[in-house]
Amino acid sequence: MTVQQACEYLMGQDEILILCHQSPDGDTLGSGFGLYYALRAMGKQAKVACSDPIPHQFSFLLPEQLPDFAPQCVVAVDIADTQLLGSKLSCWADQVDLCIDHHPSNRGYAQRTLLRAEAAATAEIMIEVIHGMGVKPDKKIADCIYTGLCTDTGCFQYSNVTSHTLRIAADMIDLGADAYRINRRMFGVKSKARIAMEREVLDSLVYAMDGRIAVIAVTGEMLARTGAQESELDGLSSIPREIEGVKVGITLREKEGGFKVSLRTVEKIDASQICAVFGGGGHARAAGCFIPEPLEQCRDKIIQAAQAACKEAGL
Amino acid sequence: MTVQQACEYLMGQDEILILCHQSPDGDTLGSGFGLYYALRAMGKQAKVACSDPIPHQFSFLLPEQLPDFAPQCVVAVDIADTQLLGSKLSCWADQVDLCIDHHPSNRGYAQRTLLRAEAAATAEIMIEVIHGMGVKPDKKIADCIYTGLCTDTGCFQYSNVTSHTLRIAADMIDLGADAYRINRRMFGVKSKARIAMEREVLDSLVYAMDGRIAVIAVTGEMLARTGAQESELDGLSSIPREIEGVKVGITLREKEGGFKVSLRTVEKIDASQICAVFGGGGHARAAGCFIPEPLEQCRDKIIQAAQAACKEAGL
């Protein structure tokens, strides 16, 4: 559906529940709370829910208190698949009235879907929805949208950034977003557990294909040793692909019964195609899948698939 | 002087020598070559000079060949002080006709100075000059200006970024700047030796005083093991101070006969005072000294001094 249709739909609703994805990041929270503040500014009842606790670096996005009510309308934000709702919100899987998302892999599980695959972040779409509903964004909304933009782009560093992304970020600064402070919170400070995890992860680094493929692992044991929380793992998966000469950067994350694979590629290699071998999907440069095997086997399998893709691409 | 005055001056000149500062960075080079391409597009003779070799990550900014001629006009770009001309260009110190710069500390050594201290980068001023001379920036100029903007702002992360900075970056992307590729070259790529050094350095991390003090070490052995070059150590010394809760971040760097100490502190603790204990000095937040001892003893001594300073500051 179009932004205008999504706006018209939302303007006709009240008592709106906004769902964020599990392991919440800056985009699902920034977009979710941005929408929340806009709906509140319109005099509507709204609340935000997430299966996981909200990491403390995002606490500045939260309102003083969230109201409680039985929702009449359910909106999913930045959620490509109902599996990402997490355990606490899985009950809403069949009842999502509207989904606003930028993942090309969105499964279309909602009654209505506003999907813009070319957007760097869902926040980029959300600000259009907010404008479209006639709400003038205040500082709080600007902080939310800016947070979504900067976190999903590695502070405007990734290939998903367009001139449009930068202009929206500029608009948010003009509307009062505290860009520098948000950047510091998101990128400038690391917890001791996070530093310990970086060390563990670098210890786990394995190269294949003469350094064209790099694989790191995050295991339950490492988490136990370092005491790191889920939210402290953000960005670790970009380490392998930042290494000179690496064409496929892979992060293996231990989950129940196997490993979740995050895969990043350079141009010419389709990450979603490699992940599709294992039933996963995603974007051309970033995709994921699950391999129900122990670490060694999982690593071997994904390296094999990545090797095949490198060869096919002539790299 | 105003941008318009600088444009009028430049438009009346030919055979223009553009000077970049020593240890050249993305802003002096991006602004310098941006001006070079604009002057060439106007049919003028121009060349760029720098006392130091141009690092290979900036090679994409260079023209195929630089002409040779006796300059009639000398322009210094992003150079606050003639000392920054470096040995090869110091002969021009008294002959700079125009300086374009954004450093508030600019010494006003040139005949004419276009200074905009509120600009995040000299590139932000340079694009106005280019427009002001009636040149429509092509992809090459856009790449140059974008490089200046992104390098002087840590990819739009620092406190100097304004909405204006982001809008210029957006314009450069629309004009063809290859933002993602430039970001990758500037920030996204680490050599395998650098990654190996990060691992070694994290392995060396020691906390003291309940995590208020963090110390890392870079030894000759580590350099031998990883094969890392001097230029691959940039930024490693900021690791300790980026850790949550750390009041004094210390980096020990092995040199002949002992260790060079770099010390960073948060407010209330005077780094130069701690280093003065060992005959060193510096600023309140960043200072250094040399301790002629083996690693263990050196670490013990600097930790003791830092502990005393923390206690004195009541931290």
XYZ file of C-alpha atoms in Angstrom:
630
model
C 0.000 0.000 0.000
C 1.034 3.641 -0.348
C 2.078 5.959 2.455
C -1.144 7.908 1.908
C -3.247 4.762 2.295
C -1.388 3.802 5.465
C -1.957 7.318 6.843
C -5.661 7.213 6.016
C -5.972 3.827 7.666
C -4.138 4.914 10.847
C -6.101 8.160 11.081
C -9.295 6.112 11.243
C -8.052 3.979 14.160
C -7.732 4.355 17.919
C -6.338 2.213 20.759
C -3.349 1.235 18.718
C -0.791 -1.364 19.782
C 2.630 -0.961 18.143
C 4.797 -4.086 17.971
C 8.596 -4.001 17.810
C 10.716 -7.014 16.891
C 12.546 -9.156 19.427
C 16.177 -8.250 20.213
C 15.056 -4.683 19.528
C 17.395 -2.346 17.670
C 17.357 1.396 17.068
C 15.186 1.175 13.975
C 12.316 -0.912 15.347
C 12.305 1.179 18.561
C 12.888 4.551 16.892
C 10.171 3.881 14.314
C 7.825 2.387 16.908
C 8.146 5.201 19.426
C 8.177 7.805 16.650
C 4.764 6.479 15.591
C 3.672 6.322 19.232
C 4.422 10.010 19.868
C 2.749 11.003 16.606
C -0.432 9.064 17.458
C -0.429 10.564 20.959
C -0.045 14.043 19.439
C -3.207 13.263 17.440
C -5.009 12.495 20.702
C -5.119 8.739 20.120
C -4.476 5.968 22.621
C -1.312 4.065 21.752
C 1.290 1.802 23.319
C 4.473 0.033 22.256
C 5.302 -3.596 23.044
C 8.365 -5.774 22.607
C 9.089 -9.360 23.630
C 12.506 -8.423 25.019
C 13.460 -5.725 27.525
C 14.474 -2.424 25.941
C 18.278 -2.006 26.142
C 19.308 0.870 28.354
C 20.994 2.851 25.568
C 17.512 3.385 24.108
C 15.937 4.531 27.367
C 15.827 8.154 26.180
C 13.265 7.154 23.545
C 10.731 5.977 26.124
C 7.796 8.016 27.394
C 7.428 8.431 31.149
C 4.706 5.850 31.248
C 2.963 3.615 28.770
C -0.822 3.355 29.098
C -2.623 0.032 29.318
C -5.675 -0.766 27.197
C -7.160 -3.486 24.996
C -5.995 -2.674 21.466
C -8.387 -2.174 18.549
C -5.602 -2.018 15.995
C -2.206 -3.726 15.822
C 0.739 -2.234 13.897
C 4.021 -4.113 13.385
C 7.091 -1.962 12.793
C 10.305 -3.130 11.077
C 9.181 -6.767 11.401
C 9.728 -8.874 8.273
C 8.357 -12.108 9.680
C 6.019 -13.036 12.550
C 8.805 -15.221 13.961
C 10.564 -11.987 14.903
C 7.702 -11.018 17.207
C 9.287 -13.202 19.885
C 7.548 -15.327 22.472
C 5.598 -12.620 24.312
C 4.090 -11.106 21.188
C 3.633 -14.253 19.089
C -0.048 -14.231 20.093
C -0.527 -11.275 17.706
C 0.944 -13.093 14.700
C -2.414 -13.523 12.936
C -3.844 -10.197 14.017
C -1.500 -7.593 12.600
C -3.609 -4.964 10.846
C -0.739 -2.965 9.402
C 2.942 -3.637 8.930
C 5.407 -0.835 8.121
C 8.742 -2.232 7.018
C 11.749 -1.879 4.718
C 12.903 -5.510 4.508
C 12.519 -6.892 0.974
C 12.052 -10.304 2.567
C 8.861 -9.157 4.324
C 6.471 -12.103 4.281
C 3.295 -10.100 3.876
C 1.751 -11.607 7.017
C -0.207 -8.460 7.866
C -3.642 -7.395 6.618
C -1.979 -4.322 5.078
C 1.708 -3.835 4.380
C 3.517 -0.581 3.698
C 6.814 -1.868 2.335
C 9.608 0.267 0.923
C 12.532 -1.991 0.225
C 14.708 0.913 -0.982
C 14.472 2.700 2.384
C 17.659 2.510 4.487
C 15.561 2.173 7.628
C 11.914 1.783 8.557
C 12.351 5.186 10.218
C 12.729 6.659 6.740
C 9.214 5.444 5.897
C 7.811 6.289 9.322
C 8.649 9.982 9.076
C 6.635 10.110 5.838
C 3.709 8.460 7.602
C 3.986 10.967 10.451
C 4.047 13.905 8.027
C 1.251 12.277 6.033
C -0.990 12.183 9.119
C -0.452 15.917 9.492
C 1.729 15.722 12.609
C 4.588 18.210 12.857
C 7.449 16.193 14.421
C 8.685 17.567 17.753
C 12.162 16.988 19.273
C 11.122 13.629 20.719
C 9.914 12.309 17.361
C 13.032 13.737 15.699
C 15.232 11.856 18.211
C 13.308 8.636 17.474
C 13.601 8.912 13.698
C 17.257 9.962 13.850
C 18.004 6.949 16.070
C 16.405 4.619 13.537
C 18.339 6.156 10.668
C 21.757 6.200 12.319
C 21.566 2.700 13.811
C 20.379 0.954 10.631
C 23.090 2.660 8.551
C 26.099 2.329 10.899
C 25.996 6.123 11.245
C 25.424 6.703 7.507
C 28.212 4.406 6.481
C 26.477 1.461 4.803
C 25.455 0.957 1.192
C 21.771 1.458 2.019
C 22.297 5.198 2.582
C 20.852 7.475 -0.105
C 20.768 11.238 -0.418
C 17.183 10.953 0.834
C 18.394 9.263 4.047
C 20.871 12.084 4.701
C 18.271 14.773 3.985
C 15.821 13.219 6.445
C 18.602 13.074 9.063
C 19.305 16.764 8.349
C 15.604 17.567 8.791
C 15.583 15.692 12.118
C 18.540 17.761 13.341
C 16.687 20.944 12.360
C 13.683 19.654 14.325
C 15.854 19.294 17.428
C 17.281 15.768 17.281
C 20.360 15.577 19.490
C 22.428 13.841 16.818
C 25.797 13.975 18.548
C 24.499 12.646 21.843
C 22.599 9.863 20.085
C 25.700 8.962 18.036
C 27.753 8.779 21.259
C 25.155 6.541 22.919
C 24.898 4.265 19.896
C 28.511 4.094 18.765
C 30.898 5.821 21.220
C 30.659 3.868 24.472
C 31.209 0.147 24.995
C 30.425 -1.870 28.124
C 33.101 -4.059 29.688
C 31.120 -7.142 28.694
C 31.001 -5.874 25.115
C 34.769 -5.363 25.068
C 35.212 -8.874 26.475
C 32.916 -10.198 23.717
C 34.955 -8.417 21.031
C 38.003 -10.183 22.367
C 36.261 -13.575 22.342
C 34.903 -12.986 18.875
C 38.309 -11.996 17.484
C 39.712 -15.151 19.076
C 37.087 -17.132 17.135
C 37.965 -15.577 13.769
C 38.599 -18.077 10.974
C 39.526 -17.294 7.374
C 38.758 -19.417 4.317
C 39.478 -19.184 0.582
C 42.714 -17.205 1.011
C 41.027 -14.639 3.218
C 38.045 -13.995 0.935
C 35.737 -15.507 3.545
C 35.901 -14.630 7.253
C 33.800 -16.299 9.956
C 33.322 -15.336 13.594
C 31.233 -17.102 16.210
C 29.232 -16.049 19.241
C 28.527 -19.032 21.461
C 26.551 -19.487 24.639
C 29.789 -20.223 26.446
C 31.208 -16.850 25.436
C 28.107 -15.087 26.665
C 28.333 -16.936 29.968
C 32.021 -16.075 30.335
C 31.614 -12.379 29.530
C 28.149 -11.765 30.939
C 27.228 -9.911 27.735
C 23.557 -9.277 26.997
C 21.895 -9.717 23.641
C 21.863 -5.949 23.128
C 25.624 -5.744 23.596
C 26.250 -7.849 20.506
C 25.089 -5.203 18.018
C 27.544 -4.581 15.246
C 29.757 -7.554 16.048
C 28.483 -9.187 12.888
C 30.031 -6.439 10.786
C 33.568 -7.296 11.963
C 34.264 -10.025 9.373
C 33.163 -7.969 6.414
C 35.307 -4.993 7.486
C 38.473 -6.987 6.920
C 40.444 -6.058 3.825
C 39.960 -8.543 1.021
C 36.960 -10.255 2.611
C 34.142 -10.821 0.123
C 31.822 -12.754 2.435
C 31.732 -11.927 6.152
C 29.902 -14.441 8.306
C 28.766 -14.375 11.924
C 27.524 -17.535 13.630
C 25.347 -17.009 16.656
C 24.516 -20.003 18.846
C 20.792 -20.532 19.414
C 18.856 -23.489 20.680
C 19.632 -26.442 18.443
C 22.124 -24.743 16.178
C 23.498 -21.486 14.840
C 21.881 -18.401 13.415
C 23.972 -17.200 10.493
C 24.355 -13.522 9.548
C 26.038 -13.032 6.248
C 27.339 -9.830 4.644
C 28.750 -9.608 1.156
C 30.449 -7.176 -1.176
C 28.998 -6.342 -4.568
C 28.465 -9.195 -7.037
C 27.705 -11.782 -4.344
C 24.063 -12.171 -3.353
C 23.904 -12.811 0.398
C 20.229 -13.794 0.307
C 20.984 -16.446 -2.314
C 23.645 -18.058 -0.103
C 21.256 -18.047 2.852
C 18.425 -19.414 0.725
C 20.420 -22.690 0.515
C 19.565 -23.114 4.205
C 16.035 -21.785 3.998
C 16.908 -18.216 4.963
C 16.750 -14.864 3.180
C 17.300 -11.134 3.406
C 18.931 -8.427 1.335
C 21.506 -8.704 -1.448
C 24.324 -7.456 0.809
C 23.028 -8.763 4.166
C 21.053 -11.939 4.820
C 20.541 -14.634 7.418
C 19.576 -18.250 7.988
C 19.575 -20.968 10.651
C 21.715 -24.111 10.505
C 20.751 -26.787 13.054
C 24.268 -28.149 13.593
C 27.137 -27.857 16.098
C 29.667 -25.043 15.527
C 32.231 -26.931 13.438
C 29.714 -28.449 11.048
C 27.749 -25.242 10.755
C 30.924 -23.340 9.913
C 31.948 -25.904 7.308
C 28.541 -25.816 5.612
C 28.230 -22.053 5.366
C 31.847 -21.714 4.205
C 31.125 -24.236 1.452
C 28.068 -22.330 0.300
C 29.959 -19.012 0.419
C 32.851 -20.522 -1.509
C 30.495 -21.683 -4.240
C 29.015 -18.173 -4.482
C 32.491 -16.569 -4.673
C 33.512 -18.916 -7.443
C 30.266 -18.310 -9.329
C 30.873 -14.568 -9.101
C 34.440 -15.065 -10.329
C 35.946 -13.671 -7.094
C 36.629 37.530 3.186
C 33.345 36.211 1.816
C 32.860 33.224 -0.469
C 31.932 35.609 -3.262
C 35.136 37.604 -2.827
C 37.197 34.400 -2.820
C 35.433 33.305 -6.038
C 36.025 36.643 -7.730
C 39.689 36.494 -6.747
C 40.171 32.940 -8.024
C 38.308 33.635 -11.276
C 40.877 36.368 -12.051
C 43.848 34.008 -11.563
C 45.623 31.357 -13.634
C 48.542 28.956 -13.018
C 47.333 28.149 -9.534
C 49.252 26.056 -7.019
C 47.079 24.408 -4.345
C 48.818 23.461 -1.080
C 47.621 20.660 1.220
C 48.892 20.189 4.777
C 51.504 17.609 5.813
C 50.278 14.168 6.984
C 47.405 14.810 4.569
C 43.870 13.774 5.526
C 40.652 13.468 3.564
C 39.644 17.089 4.073
C 42.833 18.797 2.882
C 43.047 16.405 -0.091
C 39.323 16.366 -0.890
C 39.104 20.158 -0.724
C 42.377 20.617 -2.602
C 41.547 18.259 -5.460
C 37.940 19.457 -5.531
C 39.277 22.959 -6.208
C 41.789 21.554 -8.702
C 39.089 19.872 -10.817
C 36.895 22.976 -10.680
C 39.744 25.220 -11.869
C 40.581 22.747 -14.640
C 36.922 22.724 -15.700
C 37.232 26.514 -16.063
C 40.180 25.984 -18.404
C 42.787 27.154 -15.892
C 46.194 25.644 -15.156
C 46.315 24.180 -11.665
C 48.270 21.661 -9.587
C 48.170 20.262 -6.055
C 51.198 19.823 -3.769
C 51.808 18.181 -0.413
C 54.986 17.650 1.642
C 54.126 14.023 2.370
C 53.198 11.206 0.003
C 49.468 10.802 -0.510
C 48.221 7.698 1.391
C 46.936 4.996 -0.929
C 43.363 5.126 0.338
C 43.099 8.589 -1.280
C 44.522 7.534 -4.649
C 41.063 7.661 -6.271
C 41.026 11.448 -5.806
C 44.107 11.988 -7.978
C 44.034 13.018 -11.638
C 45.905 10.891 -14.137
C 48.729 13.377 -14.253
C 49.523 16.690 -12.619
C 50.936 19.397 -14.891
C 54.130 21.260 -14.063
C 54.332 25.040 -14.274
C 55.581 28.080 -12.337
C 52.627 29.206 -10.213
C 51.230 32.744 -10.401
C 48.904 32.202 -7.460
C 49.196 30.045 -4.300
C 46.146 28.727 -2.443
C 46.428 26.922 0.938
C 43.596 24.543 1.781
C 42.657 23.402 5.311
C 45.976 24.730 6.658
C 45.681 26.665 9.939
C 49.376 27.447 10.344
C 52.362 27.611 7.968
C 54.133 25.030 10.166
C 51.661 22.489 8.761
C 53.002 23.041 5.236
C 55.781 20.583 6.072
C 59.396 20.684 4.925
C 58.864 20.509 1.156
C 56.307 23.319 1.026
C 57.679 25.590 3.764
C 59.228 27.769 1.021
C 55.691 29.030 0.249
C 54.985 30.142 3.827
C 55.199 33.885 3.038
C 53.636 33.657 -0.405
C 50.168 32.259 0.186
C 47.691 34.432 -1.720
C 44.522 32.783 -0.461
C 43.785 30.410 2.399
C 40.487 28.503 2.608
C 40.040 26.923 6.036
C 37.634 25.994 8.835
C 40.034 25.892 11.821
C 39.221 28.563 14.406
C 42.941 28.557 15.277
C 43.869 29.795 11.750
C 46.757 32.226 12.119
C 45.824 34.511 9.253
C 49.195 34.021 7.524
C 47.770 34.390 4.011
C 47.149 37.572 1.984
C 43.448 36.658 1.945
C 41.665 34.217 4.226
C 38.261 32.637 3.713
C 37.593 31.232 7.184
C 34.374 29.571 8.320
C 34.967 28.184 11.805
C 31.440 26.744 12.005
C 32.013 24.492 8.978
C 32.507 20.808 9.856
C 35.131 20.538 7.112
C 36.934 22.814 4.671
C 35.141 20.783 1.992
C 31.895 22.364 3.209
C 33.308 25.799 2.278
C 35.001 24.570 -0.894
C 31.780 23.385 -2.506
C 30.357 26.892 -2.060
C 33.440 28.335 -3.739
C 33.061 25.865 -6.606
C 29.378 26.746 -7.061
C 30.264 30.440 -6.682
C 32.704 30.226 -9.603
C 29.883 28.864 -11.751
C 31.239 25.322 -12.003
C 28.689 22.514 -11.953
C 30.378 19.785 -9.857
C 30.891 16.516 -11.718
C 31.270 13.064 -10.127
C 34.968 13.602 -9.488
C 34.405 16.861 -7.605
C 31.513 15.260 -5.724
C 33.799 12.395 -4.636
C 36.397 14.918 -3.425
C 33.939 16.996 -1.396
C 32.208 13.933 0.070
C 35.615 12.560 1.136
C 36.409 15.802 2.964
C 33.046 15.805 4.723
C 33.034 12.188 5.838
C 36.644 12.065 7.042
C 36.506 15.254 9.127
C 33.270 14.140 10.818
C 34.071 10.474 11.545
C 31.372 9.590 9.010
C 28.896 12.170 10.346
C 29.356 11.068 13.944
C 31.142 14.000 15.618
C 29.724 17.078 17.280
C 30.768 19.317 14.357
C 28.052 17.850 12.080
C 25.148 20.154 11.271
C 22.100 19.665 9.087
C 23.982 21.722 6.492
C 26.825 19.162 6.482
C 24.371 16.314 5.869
C 22.569 18.227 3.096
C 25.824 18.911 1.270
C 26.711 15.215 1.569
C 23.271 14.414 0.120
C 23.880 16.820 -2.789
C 27.238 15.157 -3.462
C 25.563 11.746 -3.644
C 23.042 13.154 -6.135
C 25.963 14.481 -8.178
C 27.431 10.984 -8.349
C 29.682 10.700 -5.291
C 30.263 7.047 -4.566
C 29.535 7.465 -0.861
C 29.483 3.808 0.113
C 32.737 3.027 -1.624
C 34.402 6.081 -0.088
C 33.064 5.176 3.390
C 34.424 1.662 2.945
C 37.838 3.004 1.951
C 37.924 5.511 4.817
C 36.298 3.583 7.668
C 35.107 0.187 6.649
C 38.241 -1.671 5.838
C 40.786 -3.054 8.263
C 43.808 -5.028 7.195
C 44.172 -8.578 8.494
C 47.231 -7.391 10.452
C 45.154 -4.628 12.052
C 42.454 -7.106 13.084
C 45.150 -9.356 14.528
C 46.532 -6.361 16.476
C 43.082 -5.565 17.870
C 42.881 -9.104 19.115
C 46.339 -8.886 20.732
C 45.545 -5.542 22.307
C 42.240 -6.790 23.738
C 44.089 -9.831 25.087
C 46.415 -7.393 26.886
C 43.584 -5.420 28.507
C 43.890 -5.081 32.280
C 41.468 -3.293 34.601
C 42.298 -1.740 37.952
C 40.328 -0.013 40.706
C 37.059 -1.811 39.954
C 37.204 -0.957 36.271
C 37.872 2.757 36.698
C 41.302 2.279 35.137
C 41.906 0.312 31.910
C 45.332 -0.417 30.433
C 46.239 -1.912 27.065
C 49.698 -2.640 25.704
C 51.286 -2.698 22.254
C 54.578 -4.576 22.363
C 57.256 -5.241 19.791
C 56.401 -8.925 20.010
C 52.803 -8.228 19.013
C 53.938 -6.202 16.003
C 56.280 -9.007 14.968
C 53.530 -11.631 15.358
C 50.897 -9.683 13.402
C 53.096 -7.902 10.892
C 51.220 -4.667 11.585
C 52.751 -1.379 10.414
C 52.860 1.847 12.421
C 50.026 3.292 10.287
C 47.806 0.335 11.202
C 47.819 1.238 14.904
C 45.742 4.421 14.467
C 42.909 4.644 16.956
C 43.934 1.649 19.065
C 44.800 3.989 21.949
C 41.190 5.175 22.149
C 39.974 1.649 23.048
C 40.477 1.919 26.849
C 38.727 5.261 27.160
C 35.682 4.087 25.162
C 34.897 1.507 27.825
C 31.910 2.291 30.027
C 32.916 3.388 33.531
C 36.584 3.926 32.710
C 37.930 7.169 34.204
C 41.550 6.729 33.133
C 42.332 4.938 29.858
C 45.980 4.019 29.364
C 47.898 2.710 26.357
C 51.453 1.406 26.761
C 53.529 1.333 23.615
C 56.880 -0.469 23.698
C 59.817 1.672 22.587
C 63.559 1.200 23.006
C 64.302 0.872 26.713
C 60.764 1.047 28.027
C 57.185 2.080 27.324
C 55.613 5.245 25.964
C 52.446 5.921 27.956
C 49.357 7.615 26.444
C 46.775 8.526 29.020
C 43.190 9.785 28.522
C 40.948 10.871 31.350
C 37.380 11.963 31.991
C 36.591 15.301 33.609
C 37.958 15.933 37.106
C 41.161 13.911 36.561
C 44.139 15.811 35.180
C 46.000 13.539 32.768
C 49.013 15.846 32.550
C 49.413 15.739 36.346
C 49.575 11.925 36.339
C 52.142 11.961 33.532
C 54.177 14.685 35.259
C 55.038 12.092 37.940
C 57.156 10.422 35.245
C 58.499 13.603 33.681
C 55.839 13.782 30.965
C 53.039 16.231 30.234
C 50.221 17.242 27.917
C 46.634 18.393 28.246
C 44.087 17.919 31.013
C 42.248 15.114 29.157
C 45.164 13.624 27.186
C 48.817 13.386 28.191
C 51.881 11.188 27.799
C 55.171 10.117 29.370
C 57.928 7.524 29.055
C 58.635 4.875 31.702
C 61.965 3.065 31.230
C 60.830 -0.292 32.674
C 59.657 -3.693 31.448
C 55.896 -4.116 30.797
C 54.815 -5.427 34.234
C 56.662 -2.771 36.230
C 55.622 0.003 33.876
C 51.971 -1.048 34.143
C 52.148 -1.232 37.950
C 53.689 2.226 38.218
C 51.251 4.011 35.930
C 48.277 2.248 37.541
C 49.485 3.384 40.976
C 49.765 6.980 39.814
C 46.330 6.838 38.144
C 44.804 5.303 41.273
C 46.175 8.127 43.399
C 44.658 10.677 40.985
C 41.254 8.907 41.026
C 41.211 8.889 44.808
C 42.234 12.524 44.967
C 39.376 13.395 42.594
C 36.969 11.373 44.746
C 36.187 8.945 41.891
